[in-house]
JSON list of C-alpha atoms in Angstrom, two decimals:
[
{"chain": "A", "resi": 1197, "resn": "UNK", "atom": "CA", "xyz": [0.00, 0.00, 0.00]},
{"chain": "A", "resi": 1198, "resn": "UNK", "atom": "CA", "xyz": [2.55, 2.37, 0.72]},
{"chain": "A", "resi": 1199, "resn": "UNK", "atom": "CA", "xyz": [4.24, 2.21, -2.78]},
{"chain": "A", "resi": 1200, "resn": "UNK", "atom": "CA", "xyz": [0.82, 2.99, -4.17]},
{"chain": "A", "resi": 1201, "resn": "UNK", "atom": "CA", "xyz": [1.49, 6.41, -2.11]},
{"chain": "A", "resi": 1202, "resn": "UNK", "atom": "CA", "xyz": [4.55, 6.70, -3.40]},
{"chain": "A", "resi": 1203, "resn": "UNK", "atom": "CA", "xyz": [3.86, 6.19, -6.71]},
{"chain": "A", "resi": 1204, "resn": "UNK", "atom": "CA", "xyz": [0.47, 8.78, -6.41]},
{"chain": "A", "resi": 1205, "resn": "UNK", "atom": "CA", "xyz": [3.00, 11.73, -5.08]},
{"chain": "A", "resi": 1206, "resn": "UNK", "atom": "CA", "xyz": [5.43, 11.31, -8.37]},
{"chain": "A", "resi": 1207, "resn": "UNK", "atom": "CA", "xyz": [3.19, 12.06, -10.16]},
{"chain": "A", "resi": 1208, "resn": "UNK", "atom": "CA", "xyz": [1.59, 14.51, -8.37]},
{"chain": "A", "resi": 1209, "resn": "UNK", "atom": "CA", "xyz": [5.15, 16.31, -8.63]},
{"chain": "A", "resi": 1210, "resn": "UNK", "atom": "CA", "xyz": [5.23, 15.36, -12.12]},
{"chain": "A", "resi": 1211, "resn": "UNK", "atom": "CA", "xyz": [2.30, 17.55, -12.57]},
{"chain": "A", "resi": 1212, "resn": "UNK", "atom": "CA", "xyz": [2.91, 20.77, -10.60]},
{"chain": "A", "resi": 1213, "resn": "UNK", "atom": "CA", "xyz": [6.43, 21.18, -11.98]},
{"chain": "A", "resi": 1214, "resn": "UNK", "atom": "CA", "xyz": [7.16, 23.87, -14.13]},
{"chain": "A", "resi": 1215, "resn": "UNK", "atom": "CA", "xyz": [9.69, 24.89, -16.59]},
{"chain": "A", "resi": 1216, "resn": "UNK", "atom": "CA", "xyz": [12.69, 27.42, -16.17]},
{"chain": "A", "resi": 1217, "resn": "UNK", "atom": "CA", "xyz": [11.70, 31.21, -17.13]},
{"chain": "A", "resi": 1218, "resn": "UNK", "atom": "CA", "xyz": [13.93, 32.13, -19.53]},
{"chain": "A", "resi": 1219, "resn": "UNK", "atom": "CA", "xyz": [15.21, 35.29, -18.40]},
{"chain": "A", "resi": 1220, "resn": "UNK", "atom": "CA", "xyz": [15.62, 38.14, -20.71]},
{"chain": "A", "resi": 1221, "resn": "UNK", "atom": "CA", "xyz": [18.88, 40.09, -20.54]},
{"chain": "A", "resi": 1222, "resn": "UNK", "atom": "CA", "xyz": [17.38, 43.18, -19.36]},
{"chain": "A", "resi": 1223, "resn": "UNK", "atom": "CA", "xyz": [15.99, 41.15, -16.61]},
{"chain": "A", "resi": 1224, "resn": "UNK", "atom": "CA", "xyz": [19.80, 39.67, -15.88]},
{"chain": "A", "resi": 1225, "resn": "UNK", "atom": "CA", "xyz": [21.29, 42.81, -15.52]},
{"chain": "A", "resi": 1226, "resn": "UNK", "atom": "CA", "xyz": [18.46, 43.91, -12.79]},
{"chain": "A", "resi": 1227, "resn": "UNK", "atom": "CA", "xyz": [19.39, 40.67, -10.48]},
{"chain": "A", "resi": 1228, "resn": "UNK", "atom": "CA", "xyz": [23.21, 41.22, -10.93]},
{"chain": "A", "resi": 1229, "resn": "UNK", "atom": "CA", "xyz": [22.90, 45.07, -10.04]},
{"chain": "A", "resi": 1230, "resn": "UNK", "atom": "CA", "xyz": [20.66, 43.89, -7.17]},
{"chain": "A", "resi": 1231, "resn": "UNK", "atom": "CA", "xyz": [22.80, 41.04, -6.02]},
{"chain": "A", "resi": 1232, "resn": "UNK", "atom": "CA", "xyz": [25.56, 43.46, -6.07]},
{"chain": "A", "resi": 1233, "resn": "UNK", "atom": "CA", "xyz": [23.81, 46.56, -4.04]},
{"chain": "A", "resi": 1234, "resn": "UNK", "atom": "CA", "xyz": [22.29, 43.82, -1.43]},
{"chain": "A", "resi": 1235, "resn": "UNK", "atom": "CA", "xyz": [25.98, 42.59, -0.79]},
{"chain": "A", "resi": 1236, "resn": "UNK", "atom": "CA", "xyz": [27.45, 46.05, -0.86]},
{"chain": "A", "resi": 1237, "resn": "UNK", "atom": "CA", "xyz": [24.57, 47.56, 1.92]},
{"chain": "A", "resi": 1238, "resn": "UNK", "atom": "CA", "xyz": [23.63, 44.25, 3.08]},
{"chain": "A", "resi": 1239, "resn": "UNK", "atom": "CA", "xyz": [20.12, 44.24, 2.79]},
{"chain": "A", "resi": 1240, "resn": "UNK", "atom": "CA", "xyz": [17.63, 41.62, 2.99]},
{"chain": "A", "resi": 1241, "resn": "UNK", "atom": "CA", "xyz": [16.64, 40.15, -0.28]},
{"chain": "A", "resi": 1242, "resn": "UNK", "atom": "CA", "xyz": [13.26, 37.80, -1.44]},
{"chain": "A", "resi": 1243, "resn": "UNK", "atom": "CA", "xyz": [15.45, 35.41, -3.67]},
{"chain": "A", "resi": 1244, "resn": "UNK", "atom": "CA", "xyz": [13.25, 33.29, -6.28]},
{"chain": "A", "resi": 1245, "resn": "UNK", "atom": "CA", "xyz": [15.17, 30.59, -7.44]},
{"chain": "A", "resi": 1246, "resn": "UNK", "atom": "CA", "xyz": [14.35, 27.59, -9.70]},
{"chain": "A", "resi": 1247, "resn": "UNK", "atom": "CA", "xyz": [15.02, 24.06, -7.97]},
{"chain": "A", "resi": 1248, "resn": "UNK", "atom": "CA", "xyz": [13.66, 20.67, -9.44]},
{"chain": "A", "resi": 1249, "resn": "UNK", "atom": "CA", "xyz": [10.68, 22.25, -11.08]},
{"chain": "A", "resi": 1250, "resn": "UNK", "atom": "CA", "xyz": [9.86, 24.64, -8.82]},
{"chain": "A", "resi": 1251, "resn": "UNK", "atom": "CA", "xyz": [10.41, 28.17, -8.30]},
{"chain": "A", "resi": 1252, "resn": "UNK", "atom": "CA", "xyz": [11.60, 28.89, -4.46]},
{"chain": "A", "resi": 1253, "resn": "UNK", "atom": "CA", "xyz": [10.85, 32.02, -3.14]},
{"chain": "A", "resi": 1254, "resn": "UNK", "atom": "CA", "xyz": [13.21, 32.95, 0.33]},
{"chain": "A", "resi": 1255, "resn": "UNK", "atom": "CA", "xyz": [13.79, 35.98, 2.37]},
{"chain": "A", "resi": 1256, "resn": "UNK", "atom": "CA", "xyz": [17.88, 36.28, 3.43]},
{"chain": "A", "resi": 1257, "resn": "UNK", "atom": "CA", "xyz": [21.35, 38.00, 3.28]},
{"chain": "A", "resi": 1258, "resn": "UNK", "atom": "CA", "xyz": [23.93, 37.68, 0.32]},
{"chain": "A", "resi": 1259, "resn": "UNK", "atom": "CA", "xyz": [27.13, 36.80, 1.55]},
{"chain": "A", "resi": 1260, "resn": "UNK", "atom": "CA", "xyz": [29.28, 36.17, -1.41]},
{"chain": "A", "resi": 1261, "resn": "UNK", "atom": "CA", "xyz": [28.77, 36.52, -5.37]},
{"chain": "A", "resi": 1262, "resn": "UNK", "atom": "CA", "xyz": [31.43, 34.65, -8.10]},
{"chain": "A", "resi": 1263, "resn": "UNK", "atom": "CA", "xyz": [30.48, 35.62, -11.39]},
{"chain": "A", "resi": 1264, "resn": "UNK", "atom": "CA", "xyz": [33.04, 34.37, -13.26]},
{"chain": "A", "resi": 1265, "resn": "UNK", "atom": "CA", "xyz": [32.08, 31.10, -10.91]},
{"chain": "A", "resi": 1266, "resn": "UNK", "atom": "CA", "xyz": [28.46, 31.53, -11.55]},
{"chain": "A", "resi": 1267, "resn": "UNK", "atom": "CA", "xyz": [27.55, 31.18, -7.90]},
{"chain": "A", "resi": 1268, "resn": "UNK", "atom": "CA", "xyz": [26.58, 32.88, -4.95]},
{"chain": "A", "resi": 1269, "resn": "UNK", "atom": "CA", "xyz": [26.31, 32.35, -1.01]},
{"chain": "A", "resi": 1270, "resn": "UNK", "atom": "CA", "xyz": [22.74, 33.16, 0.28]},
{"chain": "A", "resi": 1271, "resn": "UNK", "atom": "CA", "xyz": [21.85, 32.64, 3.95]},
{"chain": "A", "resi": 1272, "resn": "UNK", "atom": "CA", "xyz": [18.85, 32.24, 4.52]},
{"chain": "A", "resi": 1273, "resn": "UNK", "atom": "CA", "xyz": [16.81, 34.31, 7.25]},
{"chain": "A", "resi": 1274, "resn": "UNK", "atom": "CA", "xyz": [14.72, 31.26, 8.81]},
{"chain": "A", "resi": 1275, "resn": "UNK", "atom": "CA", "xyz": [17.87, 28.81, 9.63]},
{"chain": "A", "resi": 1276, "resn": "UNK", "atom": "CA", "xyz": [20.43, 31.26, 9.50]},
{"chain": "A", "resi": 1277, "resn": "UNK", "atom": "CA", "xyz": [22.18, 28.43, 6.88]},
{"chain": "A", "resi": 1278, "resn": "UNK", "atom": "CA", "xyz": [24.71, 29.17, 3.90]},
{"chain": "A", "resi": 1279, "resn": "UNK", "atom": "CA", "xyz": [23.36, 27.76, 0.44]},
{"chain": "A", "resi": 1280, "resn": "UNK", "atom": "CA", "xyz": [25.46, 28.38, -2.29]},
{"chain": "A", "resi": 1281, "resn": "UNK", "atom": "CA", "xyz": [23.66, 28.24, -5.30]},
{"chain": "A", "resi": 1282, "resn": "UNK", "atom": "CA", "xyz": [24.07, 28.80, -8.82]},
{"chain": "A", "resi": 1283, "resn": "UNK", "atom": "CA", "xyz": [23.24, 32.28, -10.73]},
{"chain": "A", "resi": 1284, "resn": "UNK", "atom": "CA", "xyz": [22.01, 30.65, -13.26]},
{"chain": "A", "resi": 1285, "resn": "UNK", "atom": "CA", "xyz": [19.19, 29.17, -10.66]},
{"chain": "A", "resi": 1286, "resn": "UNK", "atom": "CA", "xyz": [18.00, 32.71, -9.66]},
{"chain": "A", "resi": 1287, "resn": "UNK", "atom": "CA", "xyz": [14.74, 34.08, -11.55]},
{"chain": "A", "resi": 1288, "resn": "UNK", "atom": "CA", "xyz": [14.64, 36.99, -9.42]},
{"chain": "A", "resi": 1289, "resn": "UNK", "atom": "CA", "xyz": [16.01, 39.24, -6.74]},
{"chain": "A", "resi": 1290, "resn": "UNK", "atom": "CA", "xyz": [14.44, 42.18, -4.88]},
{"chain": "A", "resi": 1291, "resn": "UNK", "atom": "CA", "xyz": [15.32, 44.04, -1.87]},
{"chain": "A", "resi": 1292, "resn": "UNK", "atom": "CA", "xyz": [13.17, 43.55, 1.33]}
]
């Protein structure tokens, strides 16, 4: 019975996933200048982020951004944890 379950909640995922925006470059530019004003000032950010065919919405500091890397530290307000995370991953950044 319980595989039945698990079986039932694939592809219940399955069905609520969603693609990856496709960001435009004007769009781009806007996270990069806010990643880099929210590390400069240190000011809370609402990061959305796409993970396994969702997008993530989270409320946190930036701590570190590699560009040439293409990643970035995030901590995240609830846990207080360090993610690092991929830019290509973000779909948007604002400043709390």
């Amino acid at each position: 019975m319980p595989e039945q379950y698990l079986g039932l909640q694939e592809v219940i995922n399955k069905q609520i996933e969603v693609p990856q925006p496709l960001l435009t470059e004007e769009q781009t530019e806007q996270i990069n200048f806010t990643l880099i004003e929210a590390l400069h000032t240190n000011k809370q950010v609402y990061l959305t982020y796409y993970k396994k065919g969702q997008c993530i919405t989270e409320k946190g500091f930036i701590q570190f951004v590699d560009s040439l890397g293409n990643l970035f530290v995030f901590i995240d307000e609830v846990f207080e944890l360090k993610n690092k995370m991929k830019l290509s991953e973000l779909i948007d950044v604002r400043l709390a």
